[in-house]
Coordinates of C-alpha atoms and ligand atoms in Angstrom, one line a residue:
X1 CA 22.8 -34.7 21.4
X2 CA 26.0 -35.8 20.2
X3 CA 28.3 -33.2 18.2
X4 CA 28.9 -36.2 15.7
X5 CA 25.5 -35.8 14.5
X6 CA 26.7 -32.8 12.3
X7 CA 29.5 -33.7 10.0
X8 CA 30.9 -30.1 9.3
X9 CA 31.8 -30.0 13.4
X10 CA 34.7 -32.5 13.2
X11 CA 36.6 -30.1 10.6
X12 CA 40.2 -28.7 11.2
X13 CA 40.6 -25.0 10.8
X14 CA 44.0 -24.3 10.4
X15 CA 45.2 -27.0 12.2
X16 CA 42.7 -26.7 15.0
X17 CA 38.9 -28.0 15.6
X18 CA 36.6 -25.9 14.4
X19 CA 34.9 -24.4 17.1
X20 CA 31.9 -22.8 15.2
X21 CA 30.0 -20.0 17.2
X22 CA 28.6 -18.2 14.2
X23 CA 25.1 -19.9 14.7
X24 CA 22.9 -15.9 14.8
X25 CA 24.2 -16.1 10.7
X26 CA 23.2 -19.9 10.0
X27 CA 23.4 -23.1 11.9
X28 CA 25.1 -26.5 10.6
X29 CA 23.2 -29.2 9.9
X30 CA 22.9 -32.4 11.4
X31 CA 23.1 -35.7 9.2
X32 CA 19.0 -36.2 9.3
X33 CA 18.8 -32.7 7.7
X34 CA 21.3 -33.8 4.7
X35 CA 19.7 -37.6 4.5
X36 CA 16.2 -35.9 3.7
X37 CA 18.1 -33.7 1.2
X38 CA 19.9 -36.5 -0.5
X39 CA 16.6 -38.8 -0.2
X40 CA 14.8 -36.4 -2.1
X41 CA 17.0 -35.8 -5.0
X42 CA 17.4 -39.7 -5.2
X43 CA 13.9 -40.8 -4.8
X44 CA 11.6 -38.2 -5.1
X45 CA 12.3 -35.2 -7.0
X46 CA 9.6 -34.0 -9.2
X47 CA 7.6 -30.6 -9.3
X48 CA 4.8 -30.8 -7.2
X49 CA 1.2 -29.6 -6.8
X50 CA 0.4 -29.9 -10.7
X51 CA 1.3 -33.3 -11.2
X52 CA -0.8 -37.2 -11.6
X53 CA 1.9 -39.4 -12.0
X54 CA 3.3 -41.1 -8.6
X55 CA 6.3 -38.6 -7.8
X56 CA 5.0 -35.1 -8.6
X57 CA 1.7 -37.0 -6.2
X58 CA 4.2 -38.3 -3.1
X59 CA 6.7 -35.0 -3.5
X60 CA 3.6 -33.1 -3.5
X61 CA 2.1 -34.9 0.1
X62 CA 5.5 -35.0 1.8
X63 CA 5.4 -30.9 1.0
X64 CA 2.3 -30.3 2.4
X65 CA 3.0 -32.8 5.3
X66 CA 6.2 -30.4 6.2
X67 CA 3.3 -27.6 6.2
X68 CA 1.5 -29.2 8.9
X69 CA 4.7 -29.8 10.8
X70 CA 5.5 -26.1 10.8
X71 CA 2.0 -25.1 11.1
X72 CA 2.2 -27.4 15.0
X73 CA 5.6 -26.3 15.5
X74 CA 4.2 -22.2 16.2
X75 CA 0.9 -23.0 16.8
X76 CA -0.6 -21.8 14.0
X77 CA -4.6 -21.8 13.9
X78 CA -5.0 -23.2 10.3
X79 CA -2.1 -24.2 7.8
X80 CA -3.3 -22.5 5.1
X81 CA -1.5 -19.4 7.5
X82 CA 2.1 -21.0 6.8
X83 CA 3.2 -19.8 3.5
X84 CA 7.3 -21.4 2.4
X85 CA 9.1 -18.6 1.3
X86 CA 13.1 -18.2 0.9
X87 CA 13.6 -16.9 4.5
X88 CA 12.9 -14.3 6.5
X89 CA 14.2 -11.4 4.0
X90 CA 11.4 -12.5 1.6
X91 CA 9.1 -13.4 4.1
X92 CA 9.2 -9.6 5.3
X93 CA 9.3 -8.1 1.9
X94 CA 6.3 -10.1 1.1
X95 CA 4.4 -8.5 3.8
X96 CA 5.9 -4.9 3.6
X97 CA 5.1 -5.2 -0.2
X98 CA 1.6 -6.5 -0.2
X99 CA 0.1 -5.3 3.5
X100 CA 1.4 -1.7 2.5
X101 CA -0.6 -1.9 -1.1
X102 CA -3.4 -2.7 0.6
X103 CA -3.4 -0.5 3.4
X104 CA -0.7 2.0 3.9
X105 CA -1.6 5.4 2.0
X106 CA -0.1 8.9 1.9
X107 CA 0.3 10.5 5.3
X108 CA 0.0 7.1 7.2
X109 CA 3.4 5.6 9.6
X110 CA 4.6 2.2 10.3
X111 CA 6.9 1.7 13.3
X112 CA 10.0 -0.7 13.6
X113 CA 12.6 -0.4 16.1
X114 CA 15.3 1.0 15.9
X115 CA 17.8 -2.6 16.7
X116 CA 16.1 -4.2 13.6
X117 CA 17.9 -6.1 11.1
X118 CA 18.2 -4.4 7.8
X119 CA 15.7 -7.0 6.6
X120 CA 13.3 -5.8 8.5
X121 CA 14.2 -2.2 8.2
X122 CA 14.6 -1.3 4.5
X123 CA 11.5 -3.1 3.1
X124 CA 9.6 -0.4 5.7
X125 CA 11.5 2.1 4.3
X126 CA 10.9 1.5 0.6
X127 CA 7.2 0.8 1.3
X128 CA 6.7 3.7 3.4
X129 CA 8.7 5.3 0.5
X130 CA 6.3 4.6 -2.8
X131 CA 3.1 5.1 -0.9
X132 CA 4.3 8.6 1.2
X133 CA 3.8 7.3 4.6
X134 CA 7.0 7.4 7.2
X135 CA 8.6 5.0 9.0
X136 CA 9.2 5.8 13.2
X137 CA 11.6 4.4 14.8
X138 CA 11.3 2.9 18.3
X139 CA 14.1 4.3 20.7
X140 CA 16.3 1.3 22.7
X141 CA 18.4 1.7 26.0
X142 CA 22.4 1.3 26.4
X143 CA 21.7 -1.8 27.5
X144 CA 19.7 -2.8 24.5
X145 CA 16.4 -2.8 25.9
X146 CA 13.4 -1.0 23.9
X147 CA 11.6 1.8 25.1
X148 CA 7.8 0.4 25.0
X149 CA 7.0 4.2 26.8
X150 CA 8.5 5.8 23.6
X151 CA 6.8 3.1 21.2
X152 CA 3.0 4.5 22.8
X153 CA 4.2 7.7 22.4
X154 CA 4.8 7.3 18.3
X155 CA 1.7 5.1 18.0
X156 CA -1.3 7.0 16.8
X157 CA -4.5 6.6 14.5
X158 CA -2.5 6.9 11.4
X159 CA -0.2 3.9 12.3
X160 CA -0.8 1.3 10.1
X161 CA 1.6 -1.7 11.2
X162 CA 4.3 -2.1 14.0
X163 CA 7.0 -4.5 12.9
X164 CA 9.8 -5.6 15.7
X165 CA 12.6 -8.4 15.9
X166 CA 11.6 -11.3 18.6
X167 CA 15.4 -11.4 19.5
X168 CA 17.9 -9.1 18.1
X169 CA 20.9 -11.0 16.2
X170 CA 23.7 -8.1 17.3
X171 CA 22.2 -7.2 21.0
X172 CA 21.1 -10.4 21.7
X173 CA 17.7 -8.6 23.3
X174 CA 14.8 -10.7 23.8
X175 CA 11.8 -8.4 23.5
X176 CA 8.8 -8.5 24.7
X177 CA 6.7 -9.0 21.5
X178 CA 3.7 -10.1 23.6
X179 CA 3.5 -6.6 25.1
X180 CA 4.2 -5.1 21.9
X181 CA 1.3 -6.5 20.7
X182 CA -0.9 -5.9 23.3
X183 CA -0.2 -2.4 23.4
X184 CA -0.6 -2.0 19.0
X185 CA -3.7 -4.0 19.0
X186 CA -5.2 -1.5 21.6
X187 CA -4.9 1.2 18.7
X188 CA -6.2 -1.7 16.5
X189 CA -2.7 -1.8 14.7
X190 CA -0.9 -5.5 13.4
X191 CA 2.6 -6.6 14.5
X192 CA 4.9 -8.4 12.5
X193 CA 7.4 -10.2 14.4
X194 CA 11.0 -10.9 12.9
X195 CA 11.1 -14.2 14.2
X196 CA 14.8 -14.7 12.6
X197 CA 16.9 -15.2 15.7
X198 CA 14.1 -16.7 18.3
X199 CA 12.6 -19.9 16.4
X200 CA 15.4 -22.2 17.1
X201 CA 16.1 -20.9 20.9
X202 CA 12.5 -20.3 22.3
X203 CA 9.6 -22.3 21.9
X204 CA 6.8 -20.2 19.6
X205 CA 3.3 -20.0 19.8
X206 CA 1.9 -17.5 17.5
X207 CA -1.8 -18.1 18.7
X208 CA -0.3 -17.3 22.3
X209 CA 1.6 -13.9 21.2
X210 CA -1.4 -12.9 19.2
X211 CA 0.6 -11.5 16.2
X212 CA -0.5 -11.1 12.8
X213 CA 2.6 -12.2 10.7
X214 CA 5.9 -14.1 12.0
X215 CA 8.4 -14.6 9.9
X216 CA 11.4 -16.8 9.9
X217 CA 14.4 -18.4 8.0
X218 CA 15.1 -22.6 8.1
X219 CA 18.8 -22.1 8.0
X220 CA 19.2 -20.7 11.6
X221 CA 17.5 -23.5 12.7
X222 CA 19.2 -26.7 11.4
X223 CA 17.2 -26.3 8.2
X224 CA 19.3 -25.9 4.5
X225 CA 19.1 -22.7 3.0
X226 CA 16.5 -21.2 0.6
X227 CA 13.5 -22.3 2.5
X228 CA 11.8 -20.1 5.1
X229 CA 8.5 -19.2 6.2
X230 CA 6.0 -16.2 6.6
X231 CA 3.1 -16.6 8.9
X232 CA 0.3 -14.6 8.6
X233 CA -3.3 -14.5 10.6
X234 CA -6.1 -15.2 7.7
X235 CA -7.9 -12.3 8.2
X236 CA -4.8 -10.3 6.4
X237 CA -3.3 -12.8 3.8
X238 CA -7.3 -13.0 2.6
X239 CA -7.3 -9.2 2.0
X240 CA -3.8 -8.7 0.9
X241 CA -3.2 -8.5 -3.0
X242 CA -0.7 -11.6 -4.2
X243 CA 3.1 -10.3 -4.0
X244 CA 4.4 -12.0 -7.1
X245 CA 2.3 -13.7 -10.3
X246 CA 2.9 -16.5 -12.0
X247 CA 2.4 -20.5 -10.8
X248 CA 0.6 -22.0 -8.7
X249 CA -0.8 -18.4 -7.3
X250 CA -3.6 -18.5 -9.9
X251 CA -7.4 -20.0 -9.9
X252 CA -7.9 -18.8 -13.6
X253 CA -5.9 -16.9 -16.1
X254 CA -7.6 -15.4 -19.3
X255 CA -5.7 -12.8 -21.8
X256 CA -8.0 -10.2 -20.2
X257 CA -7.9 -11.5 -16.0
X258 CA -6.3 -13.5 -13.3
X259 CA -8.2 -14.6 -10.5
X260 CA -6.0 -15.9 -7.5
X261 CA -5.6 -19.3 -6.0
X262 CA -6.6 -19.9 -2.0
X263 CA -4.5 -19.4 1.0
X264 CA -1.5 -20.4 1.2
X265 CA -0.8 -20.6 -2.5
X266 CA -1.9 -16.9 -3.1
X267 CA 1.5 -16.3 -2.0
X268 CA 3.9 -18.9 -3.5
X269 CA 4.0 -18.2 -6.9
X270 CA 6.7 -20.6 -8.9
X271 CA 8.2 -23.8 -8.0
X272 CA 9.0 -24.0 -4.7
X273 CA 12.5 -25.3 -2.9
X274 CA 10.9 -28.3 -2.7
X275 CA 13.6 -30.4 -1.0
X276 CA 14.5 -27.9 1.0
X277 CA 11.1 -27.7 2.7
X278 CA 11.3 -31.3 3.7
X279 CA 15.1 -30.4 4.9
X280 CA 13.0 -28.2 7.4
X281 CA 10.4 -30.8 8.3
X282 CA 13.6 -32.8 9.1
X283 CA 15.0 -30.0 11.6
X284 CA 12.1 -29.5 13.1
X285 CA 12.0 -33.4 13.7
X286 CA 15.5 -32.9 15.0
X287 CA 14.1 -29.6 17.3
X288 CA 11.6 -31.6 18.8
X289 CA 13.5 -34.3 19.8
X290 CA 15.7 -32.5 21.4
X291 CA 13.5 -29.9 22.8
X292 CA 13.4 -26.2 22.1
X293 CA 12.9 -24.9 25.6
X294 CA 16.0 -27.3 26.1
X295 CA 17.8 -26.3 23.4
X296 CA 18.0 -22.6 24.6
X297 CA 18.6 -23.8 28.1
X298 CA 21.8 -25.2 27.0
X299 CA 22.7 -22.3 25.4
X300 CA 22.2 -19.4 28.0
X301 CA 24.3 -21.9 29.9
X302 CA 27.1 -21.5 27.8
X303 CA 26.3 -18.0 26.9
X304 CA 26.5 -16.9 31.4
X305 CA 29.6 -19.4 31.1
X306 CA 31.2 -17.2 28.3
X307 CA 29.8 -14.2 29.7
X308 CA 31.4 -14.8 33.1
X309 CA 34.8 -16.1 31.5
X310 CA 35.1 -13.4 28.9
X311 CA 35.3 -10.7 32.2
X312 CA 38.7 -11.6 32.9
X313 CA 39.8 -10.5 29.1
X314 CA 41.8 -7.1 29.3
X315 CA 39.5 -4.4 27.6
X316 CA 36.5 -6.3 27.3
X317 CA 33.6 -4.1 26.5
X318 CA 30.1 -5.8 26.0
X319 CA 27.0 -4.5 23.6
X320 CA 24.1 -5.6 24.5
X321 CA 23.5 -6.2 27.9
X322 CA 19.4 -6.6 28.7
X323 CA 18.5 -8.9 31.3
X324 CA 16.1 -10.9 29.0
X325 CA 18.7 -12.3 26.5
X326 CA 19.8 -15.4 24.0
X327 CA 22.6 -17.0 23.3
X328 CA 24.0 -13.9 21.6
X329 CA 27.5 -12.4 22.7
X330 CA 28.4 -8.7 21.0
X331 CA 32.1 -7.4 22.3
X332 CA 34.8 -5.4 21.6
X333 CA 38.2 -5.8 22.6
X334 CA 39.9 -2.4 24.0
X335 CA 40.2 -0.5 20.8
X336 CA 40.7 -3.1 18.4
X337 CA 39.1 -3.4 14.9
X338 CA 36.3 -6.3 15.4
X339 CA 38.2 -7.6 12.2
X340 CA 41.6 -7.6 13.9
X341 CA 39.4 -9.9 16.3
X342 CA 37.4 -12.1 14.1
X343 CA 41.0 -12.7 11.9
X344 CA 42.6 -13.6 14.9
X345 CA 40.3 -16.0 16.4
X346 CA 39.7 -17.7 13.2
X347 CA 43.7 -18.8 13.0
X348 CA 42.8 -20.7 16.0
X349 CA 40.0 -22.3 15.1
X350 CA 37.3 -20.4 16.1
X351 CA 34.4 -19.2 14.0
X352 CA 32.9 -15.7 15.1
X353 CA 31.1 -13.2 13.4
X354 CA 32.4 -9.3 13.3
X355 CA 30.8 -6.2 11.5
X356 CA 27.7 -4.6 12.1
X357 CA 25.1 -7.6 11.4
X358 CA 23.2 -5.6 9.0
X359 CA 22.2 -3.2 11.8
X360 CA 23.8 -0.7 10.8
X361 CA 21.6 2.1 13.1
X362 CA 22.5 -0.2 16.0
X363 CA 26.1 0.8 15.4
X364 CA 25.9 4.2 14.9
X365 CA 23.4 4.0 17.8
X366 CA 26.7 2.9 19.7
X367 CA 29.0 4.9 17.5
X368 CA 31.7 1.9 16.9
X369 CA 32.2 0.5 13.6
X370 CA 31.2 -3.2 14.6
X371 CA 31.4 -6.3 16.8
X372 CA 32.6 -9.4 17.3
X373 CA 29.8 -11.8 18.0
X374 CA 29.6 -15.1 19.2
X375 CA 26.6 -16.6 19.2
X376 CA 25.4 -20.5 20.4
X377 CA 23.7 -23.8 19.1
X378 CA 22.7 -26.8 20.6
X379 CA 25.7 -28.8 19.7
X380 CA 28.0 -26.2 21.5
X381 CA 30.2 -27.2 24.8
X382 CA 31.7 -25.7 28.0
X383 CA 34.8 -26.8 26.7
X384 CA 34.6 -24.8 23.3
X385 CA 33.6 -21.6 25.6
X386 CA 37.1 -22.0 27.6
X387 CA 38.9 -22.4 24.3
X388 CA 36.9 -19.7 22.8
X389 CA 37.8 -17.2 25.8
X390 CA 41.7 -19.0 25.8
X391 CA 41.8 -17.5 22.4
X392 CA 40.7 -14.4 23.2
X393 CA 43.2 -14.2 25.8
X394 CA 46.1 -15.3 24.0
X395 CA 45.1 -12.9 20.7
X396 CA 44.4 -9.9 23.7
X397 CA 48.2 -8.5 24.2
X398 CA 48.6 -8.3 20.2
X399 CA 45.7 -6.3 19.8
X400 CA 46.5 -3.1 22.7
Ligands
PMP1 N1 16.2 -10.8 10.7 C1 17.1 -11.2 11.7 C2 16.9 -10.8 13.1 C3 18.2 -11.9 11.3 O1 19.2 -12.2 12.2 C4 18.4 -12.2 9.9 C5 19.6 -13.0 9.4 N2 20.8 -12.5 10.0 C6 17.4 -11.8 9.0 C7 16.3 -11.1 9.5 C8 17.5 -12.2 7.6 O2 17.4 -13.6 7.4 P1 17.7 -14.2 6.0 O3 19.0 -13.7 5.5 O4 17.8 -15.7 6.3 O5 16.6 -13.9 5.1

């Protein structure tokens, strides 16, 4: 993989090369990704599905082609099962909204954990909140690792759903959704898994992890924004109500009745962001060619190398320190502001995250006010991680 591949990576910052490790909040795209943009918009574009005439017909197959691509790339039984949505955020919401009409009632509990993203958190919450059930929260070590004792302890005949990240964006914890849904679908309870921050670092096979919804977003993983995806096992998306009305979601509307369209198109009501989708058929191209097992070998490389480097920085404190990780790096320097940090690091070029990642409860979990994070892609180097921890050592003294 060469870094020249992605046109944003030979930008100065200040006078320096960018040296982006911000890939937990999006990833830059490579070239193929912005061709298949630019391809569509110049030789394609046209509103698909409802069409006869040559574009809206091609636009429509190279749509459901990119279906079939993500339906193979997590192993999805049928691809009726992969429904595009704008990310992960809706992707969850769609679930929370619809499963919980269906079946969450008054008295009933879901259970997250308690180092999810807010996206994965607050749609719980407000479900939980207009049908009177409550949310329980599974309990997580100092070193970021989840408490699967605690999580059979909350789990009980009035649980109606578990929902848990695959990899936590701040903690960097890879958790072991497998088990997770071993243990719920012994008390004949579904698991959504936030598949957010694991797609584009560990190969997925929802068939293989048995769970009943997986959602993710295309711009973590080379993909443009506004597309993402929401996986969901048949037997569910068949019995849940649609989330939103409109296009393409309907068989039949009369003034007095709507009867809804099959799986997948239940659930994508209105045009979709078609070029967009086949940006994500081109990352996943891009994905497979490198490798996705690959792909997050090169990054715990760099993330040990970092790890191991980033020791030698007066007052470094790390959060998040499970022995199953990704390429995810939370730390505080001393007592310094992660903004004082992030500020700092960005005058020399390097792009890092700070705040509390929309895990809030993870901070207060900690009690600090944020991290910094740096987090890894494919097209990252050894020799960004020493100028990354070079930085950090130069910017050290001025923040004690
Ligand atoms: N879940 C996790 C674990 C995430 O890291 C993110 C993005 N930071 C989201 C959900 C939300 O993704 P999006 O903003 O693309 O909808």
């Amino acid at each position: 993989m060469q870094q020249s591949q992605f046109p944003i990576l030979q930008s100065s910052v200040y006078g320096h090369p960018l040296i982006y490790l911000d890939n937990a909040a999006t990833t830059q795209k490579p070239q193929s990704v912005i061709d298949a943009l630019t391809s569509y918009y110049t030789s394609l574009n046209s509103n698909i599905h409802r069409g006869t005439h040559y574009l809206a017909t091609a636009a429509t197959e190279r749509f459901e082609e990119v279906r079939r691509k993500v339906q193979s790339f997590i192993g999805a039984a049928d691809r009726a099962e992969v429904v595009f949505t704008r990310g992960t955020t809706e992707s969850i919401n769609l679930v929370a909204s619809s499963f919980s009409e269906r079946f969450v009632g008054e008295g009933d509990n879901v259970i997250v954990s308690a180092m999810e993203h807010h996206s994965d958190m607050v749609p719980w919450q407000m479900a939980c909140e207009s049908k009177g059930a409550s949310v329980r929260y599974i309990p997580f070590s100092d070193e970021g690792v989840l408490d699967l004792g605690a999580f059979e302890r909350l789990i009980d005949s009035h649980t109606r759903i578990v929902a848990v990240n695959h990899v936590s964006n701040t903690l960097g914890t890879v958790n072991p959704v497998g088990g997770i849904v071993r243990i719920a679908h012994g008390h004949g309870v579904p698991v959504l898994v936030d598949g957010a921050q694991a797609v584009a670092h560990i190969p997925v096979d929802v068939q293989a992890l048995d769970c009943d919804f997986y959602c993710f977003s295309g711009h973590k993983m080379y993909a443009p924004m506004g597309v993402g995806v929401m996986y969901g096992k048949r037997r569910w998306l068949d019995e849940m109500p649609p989330y939103q009305g409109g296009g393409e979601m309907i068989k039949e509307v009369t003034l007095e009745k709507t009867t809804y369209n099959e799986l997948p198109f239940k659930f994508e009501a209105g045009t979709p962001s078609v070029g967009d989708v086949l940006g994500l058929g081109a990352a996943i191209d891009f994905m497979l060619a490198e490798g996705v097992a690959n792909i997050g070998r090169h990054e715990m490389e760099l993330h040990d190398y970092a790890v191991e480097l980033m020791r030698t920085v007066p007052g470094m404190r790390f959060i998040g320190t499970a022995a199953e990780k990704a390429a995810v790096v939370s730390f505080l320097v001393g007592e310094a502001h992660p903004y004082d940090v992030g500020t700092l690091l960005d005058k020399l070029g390097v792009a890092v995250r700070t705040g509390h990642h929309c895990t809030q409860p993870i901070m207060d979990r900690y009690g600090i006010p944020g991290t910094v994070r740096a987090s890894f892609a494919v097209y990252n180097t050894l020799d960004e991680v020493e100028a990354f921890v070079n930085a950090l050592k130069r910017i050290a003294p001025m923040l004690m």
